[in-house]
Amino acid sequence: MVVFVPVRPNRIFDAGMKTRYIFLLSLCGLVLGFMRVFFLPARFEALVSLPMFFGWAWVFARNMQRRYFLYGMSTAFLALFWSFLVQLLLADYLMIYNTADATQYRRLLARLGGSVHEVIAAFALIDMLFSALVAGGLAHAVGRIVRRLGGER
């Protein structure tokens, strides 16, 4: 006798989770990656990232009913994955065209050794964690504000 036990779907990525939004909005990370390689210094990355995070939060608040933090965090992780993938693949061009970051990387390489790819990967881990938490928090805050102003609780 065979007994089939109904399997409960994963609670995080169930049918209610709109992963299409996460994927499409995370493609902004490709643009950010190319900007970082060719002309955007690391110290100005927040000036590009924060408006992008607010834009994502607004989209999530207008189109989703709940899980704003999870949407914002997931989108930021995926977007920064694309961004750092572009930076790792084009690290030689980054050292040529982005002189501000190239001098910083050269100083780190002279002090610590290693390769440019290792330095970018180390920064990527720190930046992904911090940015994902910030994007998730902004998405949650904006989502709550928009829902309250819309009359929902």
mmCIF file with all atom_site columns, C-alpha atoms in Angstrom:
data_model
loop_
_atom_site.group_PDB
_atom_site.id
_atom_site.type_symbol
_atom_site.label_atom_id
_atom_site.label_alt_id
_atom_site.label_comp_id
_atom_site.label_asym_id
_atom_site.label_entity_id
_atom_site.label_seq_id
_atom_site.pdbx_PDB_ins_code
_atom_site.Cartn_x
_atom_site.Cartn_y
_atom_site.Cartn_z
_atom_site.occupancy
_atom_site.B_iso_or_equiv
_atom_site.pdbx_formal_charge
_atom_site.auth_seq_id
_atom_site.auth_comp_id
_atom_site.auth_asym_id
_atom_site.auth_atom_id
_atom_site.pdbx_PDB_model_num
ATOM 1   C CA . MET A 1 1   ? 0.000  0.000  0.000   1.00 0.00 ? 1   MET A CA 1
ATOM 2   C CA . VAL A 1 2   ? 1.390  3.395  -1.040  1.00 0.00 ? 2   VAL A CA 1
ATOM 3   C CA . VAL A 1 3   ? 0.446  6.443  0.971   1.00 0.00 ? 3   VAL A CA 1
ATOM 4   C CA . PHE A 1 4   ? 0.910  9.864  -0.556  1.00 0.00 ? 4   PHE A CA 1
ATOM 5   C CA . VAL A 1 5   ? 1.568  12.587 1.944   1.00 0.00 ? 5   VAL A CA 1
ATOM 6   C CA . PRO A 1 6   ? 0.807  16.078 0.703   1.00 0.00 ? 6   PRO A CA 1
ATOM 7   C CA . VAL A 1 7   ? 3.972  18.107 0.698   1.00 0.00 ? 7   VAL A CA 1
ATOM 8   C CA . ARG A 1 8   ? 3.684  21.653 1.878   1.00 0.00 ? 8   ARG A CA 1
ATOM 9   C CA . PRO A 1 9   ? 5.407  24.091 -0.489  1.00 0.00 ? 9   PRO A CA 1
ATOM 10  C CA . ASN A 1 10  ? 8.283  26.168 0.719   1.00 0.00 ? 10  ASN A CA 1
ATOM 11  C CA . ARG A 1 11  ? 6.814  29.008 2.759   1.00 0.00 ? 11  ARG A CA 1
ATOM 12  C CA . ILE A 1 12  ? 9.290  31.598 1.504   1.00 0.00 ? 12  ILE A CA 1
ATOM 13  C CA . PHE A 1 13  ? 9.006  31.043 -2.241  1.00 0.00 ? 13  PHE A CA 1
ATOM 14  C CA . ASP A 1 14  ? 5.450  29.793 -2.514  1.00 0.00 ? 14  ASP A CA 1
ATOM 15  C CA . ALA A 1 15  ? 2.989  30.596 -5.274  1.00 0.00 ? 15  ALA A CA 1
ATOM 16  C CA . GLY A 1 16  ? 2.246  33.963 -3.659  1.00 0.00 ? 16  GLY A CA 1
ATOM 17  C CA . MET A 1 17  ? 5.835  35.153 -4.090  1.00 0.00 ? 17  MET A CA 1
ATOM 18  C CA . LYS A 1 18  ? 6.217  37.035 -7.338  1.00 0.00 ? 18  LYS A CA 1
ATOM 19  C CA . THR A 1 19  ? 9.775  36.144 -8.299  1.00 0.00 ? 19  THR A CA 1
ATOM 20  C CA . ARG A 1 20  ? 9.375  37.816 -11.679 1.00 0.00 ? 20  ARG A CA 1
ATOM 21  C CA . TYR A 1 21  ? 9.486  41.205 -9.947  1.00 0.00 ? 21  TYR A CA 1
ATOM 22  C CA . ILE A 1 22  ? 12.630 40.224 -8.091  1.00 0.00 ? 22  ILE A CA 1
ATOM 23  C CA . PHE A 1 23  ? 14.389 39.092 -11.261 1.00 0.00 ? 23  PHE A CA 1
ATOM 24  C CA . LEU A 1 24  ? 13.357 42.057 -13.430 1.00 0.00 ? 24  LEU A CA 1
ATOM 25  C CA . LEU A 1 25  ? 14.178 44.687 -10.822 1.00 0.00 ? 25  LEU A CA 1
ATOM 26  C CA . SER A 1 26  ? 17.490 43.007 -10.041 1.00 0.00 ? 26  SER A CA 1
ATOM 27  C CA . LEU A 1 27  ? 18.630 43.646 -13.604 1.00 0.00 ? 27  LEU A CA 1
ATOM 28  C CA . CYS A 1 28  ? 19.392 47.177 -12.411 1.00 0.00 ? 28  CYS A CA 1
ATOM 29  C CA . GLY A 1 29  ? 22.440 45.498 -10.894 1.00 0.00 ? 29  GLY A CA 1
ATOM 30  C CA . LEU A 1 30  ? 23.823 44.907 -14.391 1.00 0.00 ? 30  LEU A CA 1
ATOM 31  C CA . VAL A 1 31  ? 23.653 48.625 -15.099 1.00 0.00 ? 31  VAL A CA 1
ATOM 32  C CA . LEU A 1 32  ? 25.266 49.355 -11.737 1.00 0.00 ? 32  LEU A CA 1
ATOM 33  C CA . GLY A 1 33  ? 28.032 46.834 -12.470 1.00 0.00 ? 33  GLY A CA 1
ATOM 34  C CA . PHE A 1 34  ? 28.902 48.422 -15.809 1.00 0.00 ? 34  PHE A CA 1
ATOM 35  C CA . MET A 1 35  ? 28.799 51.882 -14.241 1.00 0.00 ? 35  MET A CA 1
ATOM 36  C CA . ARG A 1 36  ? 31.207 50.702 -11.528 1.00 0.00 ? 36  ARG A CA 1
ATOM 37  C CA . VAL A 1 37  ? 33.596 49.219 -14.067 1.00 0.00 ? 37  VAL A CA 1
ATOM 38  C CA . PHE A 1 38  ? 33.796 52.181 -16.387 1.00 0.00 ? 38  PHE A CA 1
ATOM 39  C CA . PHE A 1 39  ? 33.248 55.396 -14.451 1.00 0.00 ? 39  PHE A CA 1
ATOM 40  C CA . LEU A 1 40  ? 31.472 55.255 -11.049 1.00 0.00 ? 40  LEU A CA 1
ATOM 41  C CA . PRO A 1 41  ? 33.855 55.305 -8.056  1.00 0.00 ? 41  PRO A CA 1
ATOM 42  C CA . ALA A 1 42  ? 32.920 53.185 -5.055  1.00 0.00 ? 42  ALA A CA 1
ATOM 43  C CA . ARG A 1 43  ? 32.424 56.229 -2.839  1.00 0.00 ? 43  ARG A CA 1
ATOM 44  C CA . PHE A 1 44  ? 29.514 57.398 -5.050  1.00 0.00 ? 44  PHE A CA 1
ATOM 45  C CA . GLU A 1 45  ? 27.846 54.011 -5.367  1.00 0.00 ? 45  GLU A CA 1
ATOM 46  C CA . ALA A 1 46  ? 25.398 54.837 -2.571  1.00 0.00 ? 46  ALA A CA 1
ATOM 47  C CA . LEU A 1 47  ? 24.151 57.838 -4.565  1.00 0.00 ? 47  LEU A CA 1
ATOM 48  C CA . VAL A 1 48  ? 23.016 55.394 -7.247  1.00 0.00 ? 48  VAL A CA 1
ATOM 49  C CA . SER A 1 49  ? 21.967 52.526 -4.978  1.00 0.00 ? 49  SER A CA 1
ATOM 50  C CA . LEU A 1 50  ? 19.692 54.394 -2.557  1.00 0.00 ? 50  LEU A CA 1
ATOM 51  C CA . PRO A 1 51  ? 17.354 55.843 -5.213  1.00 0.00 ? 51  PRO A CA 1
ATOM 52  C CA . MET A 1 52  ? 17.291 52.407 -6.803  1.00 0.00 ? 52  MET A CA 1
ATOM 53  C CA . PHE A 1 53  ? 16.303 50.850 -3.449  1.00 0.00 ? 53  PHE A CA 1
ATOM 54  C CA . PHE A 1 54  ? 13.553 53.443 -2.962  1.00 0.00 ? 54  PHE A CA 1
ATOM 55  C CA . GLY A 1 55  ? 12.262 52.714 -6.461  1.00 0.00 ? 55  GLY A CA 1
ATOM 56  C CA . TRP A 1 56  ? 12.128 49.003 -5.705  1.00 0.00 ? 56  TRP A CA 1
ATOM 57  C CA . ALA A 1 57  ? 10.382 49.690 -2.398  1.00 0.00 ? 57  ALA A CA 1
ATOM 58  C CA . TRP A 1 58  ? 7.753  51.784 -4.156  1.00 0.00 ? 58  TRP A CA 1
ATOM 59  C CA . VAL A 1 59  ? 7.137  49.048 -6.754  1.00 0.00 ? 59  VAL A CA 1
ATOM 60  C CA . PHE A 1 60  ? 6.798  46.433 -4.015  1.00 0.00 ? 60  PHE A CA 1
ATOM 61  C CA . ALA A 1 61  ? 4.504  48.636 -1.933  1.00 0.00 ? 61  ALA A CA 1
ATOM 62  C CA . ARG A 1 62  ? 2.199  49.275 -4.882  1.00 0.00 ? 62  ARG A CA 1
ATOM 63  C CA . ASN A 1 63  ? 2.099  45.698 -6.208  1.00 0.00 ? 63  ASN A CA 1
ATOM 64  C CA . MET A 1 64  ? 2.481  43.413 -3.197  1.00 0.00 ? 64  MET A CA 1
ATOM 65  C CA . GLN A 1 65  ? 0.374  42.828 -0.118  1.00 0.00 ? 65  GLN A CA 1
ATOM 66  C CA . ARG A 1 66  ? 3.057  41.601 2.297   1.00 0.00 ? 66  ARG A CA 1
ATOM 67  C CA . ARG A 1 67  ? 6.664  40.404 2.641   1.00 0.00 ? 67  ARG A CA 1
ATOM 68  C CA . TYR A 1 68  ? 8.181  43.735 1.678   1.00 0.00 ? 68  TYR A CA 1
ATOM 69  C CA . PHE A 1 69  ? 11.410 43.055 3.563   1.00 0.00 ? 69  PHE A CA 1
ATOM 70  C CA . LEU A 1 70  ? 11.879 39.697 1.856   1.00 0.00 ? 70  LEU A CA 1
ATOM 71  C CA . TYR A 1 71  ? 11.246 41.184 -1.587  1.00 0.00 ? 71  TYR A CA 1
ATOM 72  C CA . GLY A 1 72  ? 13.671 44.052 -0.997  1.00 0.00 ? 72  GLY A CA 1
ATOM 73  C CA . MET A 1 73  ? 16.366 41.825 0.449   1.00 0.00 ? 73  MET A CA 1
ATOM 74  C CA . SER A 1 74  ? 16.062 39.207 -2.303  1.00 0.00 ? 74  SER A CA 1
ATOM 75  C CA . THR A 1 75  ? 16.150 41.830 -5.037  1.00 0.00 ? 75  THR A CA 1
ATOM 76  C CA . ALA A 1 76  ? 19.216 43.496 -3.537  1.00 0.00 ? 76  ALA A CA 1
ATOM 77  C CA . PHE A 1 77  ? 21.067 40.173 -3.205  1.00 0.00 ? 77  PHE A CA 1
ATOM 78  C CA . LEU A 1 78  ? 20.375 39.280 -6.816  1.00 0.00 ? 78  LEU A CA 1
ATOM 79  C CA . ALA A 1 79  ? 21.125 42.790 -8.140  1.00 0.00 ? 79  ALA A CA 1
ATOM 80  C CA . LEU A 1 80  ? 24.435 42.933 -6.312  1.00 0.00 ? 80  LEU A CA 1
ATOM 81  C CA . PHE A 1 81  ? 25.254 39.448 -7.534  1.00 0.00 ? 81  PHE A CA 1
ATOM 82  C CA . TRP A 1 82  ? 24.851 40.724 -11.115 1.00 0.00 ? 82  TRP A CA 1
ATOM 83  C CA . SER A 1 83  ? 26.843 43.861 -10.310 1.00 0.00 ? 83  SER A CA 1
ATOM 84  C CA . PHE A 1 84  ? 29.784 42.036 -8.790  1.00 0.00 ? 84  PHE A CA 1
ATOM 85  C CA . LEU A 1 85  ? 29.725 39.373 -11.477 1.00 0.00 ? 85  LEU A CA 1
ATOM 86  C CA . VAL A 1 86  ? 30.189 42.114 -14.071 1.00 0.00 ? 86  VAL A CA 1
ATOM 87  C CA . GLN A 1 87  ? 32.961 43.668 -11.982 1.00 0.00 ? 87  GLN A CA 1
ATOM 88  C CA . LEU A 1 88  ? 34.773 40.342 -11.586 1.00 0.00 ? 88  LEU A CA 1
ATOM 89  C CA . LEU A 1 89  ? 34.514 39.503 -15.273 1.00 0.00 ? 89  LEU A CA 1
ATOM 90  C CA . LEU A 1 90  ? 35.685 42.972 -16.307 1.00 0.00 ? 90  LEU A CA 1
ATOM 91  C CA . ALA A 1 91  ? 38.236 43.528 -13.543 1.00 0.00 ? 91  ALA A CA 1
ATOM 92  C CA . ASP A 1 92  ? 40.989 44.346 -16.036 1.00 0.00 ? 92  ASP A CA 1
ATOM 93  C CA . TYR A 1 93  ? 38.858 47.106 -17.551 1.00 0.00 ? 93  TYR A CA 1
ATOM 94  C CA . LEU A 1 94  ? 37.988 48.362 -14.085 1.00 0.00 ? 94  LEU A CA 1
ATOM 95  C CA . MET A 1 95  ? 41.693 48.824 -13.374 1.00 0.00 ? 95  MET A CA 1
ATOM 96  C CA . ILE A 1 96  ? 42.079 50.804 -16.619 1.00 0.00 ? 96  ILE A CA 1
ATOM 97  C CA . TYR A 1 97  ? 38.965 52.986 -16.745 1.00 0.00 ? 97  TYR A CA 1
ATOM 98  C CA . ASN A 1 98  ? 38.011 53.549 -13.111 1.00 0.00 ? 98  ASN A CA 1
ATOM 99  C CA . THR A 1 99  ? 41.171 55.216 -11.847 1.00 0.00 ? 99  THR A CA 1
ATOM 100 C CA . ALA A 1 100 ? 39.778 56.132 -8.422  1.00 0.00 ? 100 ALA A CA 1
ATOM 101 C CA . ASP A 1 101 ? 39.061 52.518 -7.528  1.00 0.00 ? 101 ASP A CA 1
ATOM 102 C CA . ALA A 1 102 ? 42.167 51.244 -9.300  1.00 0.00 ? 102 ALA A CA 1
ATOM 103 C CA . THR A 1 103 ? 44.460 53.244 -7.000  1.00 0.00 ? 103 THR A CA 1
ATOM 104 C CA . GLN A 1 104 ? 42.568 51.997 -3.948  1.00 0.00 ? 104 GLN A CA 1
ATOM 105 C CA . TYR A 1 105 ? 42.827 48.389 -5.151  1.00 0.00 ? 105 TYR A CA 1
ATOM 106 C CA . ARG A 1 106 ? 46.538 48.785 -5.927  1.00 0.00 ? 106 ARG A CA 1
ATOM 107 C CA . ARG A 1 107 ? 47.190 50.056 -2.392  1.00 0.00 ? 107 ARG A CA 1
ATOM 108 C CA . LEU A 1 108 ? 45.322 47.108 -0.921  1.00 0.00 ? 108 LEU A CA 1
ATOM 109 C CA . LEU A 1 109 ? 47.133 44.685 -3.200  1.00 0.00 ? 109 LEU A CA 1
ATOM 110 C CA . ALA A 1 110 ? 50.523 46.142 -2.241  1.00 0.00 ? 110 ALA A CA 1
ATOM 111 C CA . ARG A 1 111 ? 49.696 45.854 1.446   1.00 0.00 ? 111 ARG A CA 1
ATOM 112 C CA . LEU A 1 112 ? 47.904 42.506 1.523   1.00 0.00 ? 112 LEU A CA 1
ATOM 113 C CA . GLY A 1 113 ? 48.873 40.728 -1.666  1.00 0.00 ? 113 GLY A CA 1
ATOM 114 C CA . GLY A 1 114 ? 46.486 38.676 -3.751  1.00 0.00 ? 114 GLY A CA 1
ATOM 115 C CA . SER A 1 115 ? 44.681 39.594 -6.929  1.00 0.00 ? 115 SER A CA 1
ATOM 116 C CA . VAL A 1 116 ? 42.148 42.208 -7.942  1.00 0.00 ? 116 VAL A CA 1
ATOM 117 C CA . HIS A 1 117 ? 39.502 39.507 -8.124  1.00 0.00 ? 117 HIS A CA 1
ATOM 118 C CA . GLU A 1 118 ? 40.061 38.592 -4.471  1.00 0.00 ? 118 GLU A CA 1
ATOM 119 C CA . VAL A 1 119 ? 39.734 42.214 -3.369  1.00 0.00 ? 119 VAL A CA 1
ATOM 120 C CA . ILE A 1 120 ? 36.514 42.682 -5.354  1.00 0.00 ? 120 ILE A CA 1
ATOM 121 C CA . ALA A 1 121 ? 35.102 39.432 -3.951  1.00 0.00 ? 121 ALA A CA 1
ATOM 122 C CA . ALA A 1 122 ? 35.894 40.509 -0.377  1.00 0.00 ? 122 ALA A CA 1
ATOM 123 C CA . PHE A 1 123 ? 34.164 43.852 -0.885  1.00 0.00 ? 123 PHE A CA 1
ATOM 124 C CA . ALA A 1 124 ? 31.264 42.083 -2.587  1.00 0.00 ? 124 ALA A CA 1
ATOM 125 C CA . LEU A 1 125 ? 30.434 39.969 0.446   1.00 0.00 ? 125 LEU A CA 1
ATOM 126 C CA . ILE A 1 126 ? 30.394 42.940 2.799   1.00 0.00 ? 126 ILE A CA 1
ATOM 127 C CA . ASP A 1 127 ? 28.461 45.150 0.375   1.00 0.00 ? 127 ASP A CA 1
ATOM 128 C CA . MET A 1 128 ? 25.867 42.471 -0.418  1.00 0.00 ? 128 MET A CA 1
ATOM 129 C CA . LEU A 1 129 ? 25.075 41.878 3.236   1.00 0.00 ? 129 LEU A CA 1
ATOM 130 C CA . PHE A 1 130 ? 24.805 45.550 4.142   1.00 0.00 ? 130 PHE A CA 1
ATOM 131 C CA . SER A 1 131 ? 22.891 46.589 1.023   1.00 0.00 ? 131 SER A CA 1
ATOM 132 C CA . ALA A 1 132 ? 20.442 43.696 1.246   1.00 0.00 ? 132 ALA A CA 1
ATOM 133 C CA . LEU A 1 133 ? 19.547 44.651 4.810   1.00 0.00 ? 133 LEU A CA 1
ATOM 134 C CA . VAL A 1 134 ? 19.159 48.323 3.860   1.00 0.00 ? 134 VAL A CA 1
ATOM 135 C CA . ALA A 1 135 ? 17.014 47.495 0.803   1.00 0.00 ? 135 ALA A CA 1
ATOM 136 C CA . GLY A 1 136 ? 14.856 45.136 2.834   1.00 0.00 ? 136 GLY A CA 1
ATOM 137 C CA . GLY A 1 137 ? 14.379 47.686 5.589   1.00 0.00 ? 137 GLY A CA 1
ATOM 138 C CA . LEU A 1 138 ? 13.470 50.413 3.107   1.00 0.00 ? 138 LEU A CA 1
ATOM 139 C CA . ALA A 1 139 ? 11.032 48.123 1.319   1.00 0.00 ? 139 ALA A CA 1
ATOM 140 C CA . HIS A 1 140 ? 9.392  47.236 4.624   1.00 0.00 ? 140 HIS A CA 1
ATOM 141 C CA . ALA A 1 141 ? 9.137  50.861 5.760   1.00 0.00 ? 141 ALA A CA 1
ATOM 142 C CA . VAL A 1 142 ? 7.802  52.171 2.449   1.00 0.00 ? 142 VAL A CA 1
ATOM 143 C CA . GLY A 1 143 ? 5.402  49.247 2.159   1.00 0.00 ? 143 GLY A CA 1
ATOM 144 C CA . ARG A 1 144 ? 3.963  49.918 5.598   1.00 0.00 ? 144 ARG A CA 1
ATOM 145 C CA . ILE A 1 145 ? 3.652  53.654 4.924   1.00 0.00 ? 145 ILE A CA 1
ATOM 146 C CA . VAL A 1 146 ? 1.933  53.163 1.574   1.00 0.00 ? 146 VAL A CA 1
ATOM 147 C CA . ARG A 1 147 ? -0.482 50.610 3.029   1.00 0.00 ? 147 ARG A CA 1
ATOM 148 C CA . ARG A 1 148 ? -1.334 52.907 5.958   1.00 0.00 ? 148 ARG A CA 1
ATOM 149 C CA . LEU A 1 149 ? -1.926 55.875 3.663   1.00 0.00 ? 149 LEU A CA 1
ATOM 150 C CA . GLY A 1 150 ? -4.072 53.669 1.458   1.00 0.00 ? 150 GLY A CA 1
ATOM 151 C CA . GLY A 1 151 ? -6.321 52.787 4.379   1.00 0.00 ? 151 GLY A CA 1
ATOM 152 C CA . GLU A 1 152 ? -5.173 49.183 4.827   1.00 0.00 ? 152 GLU A CA 1
ATOM 153 C CA . ARG A 1 153 ? -3.643 47.863 8.032   1.00 0.00 ? 153 ARG A CA 1
#
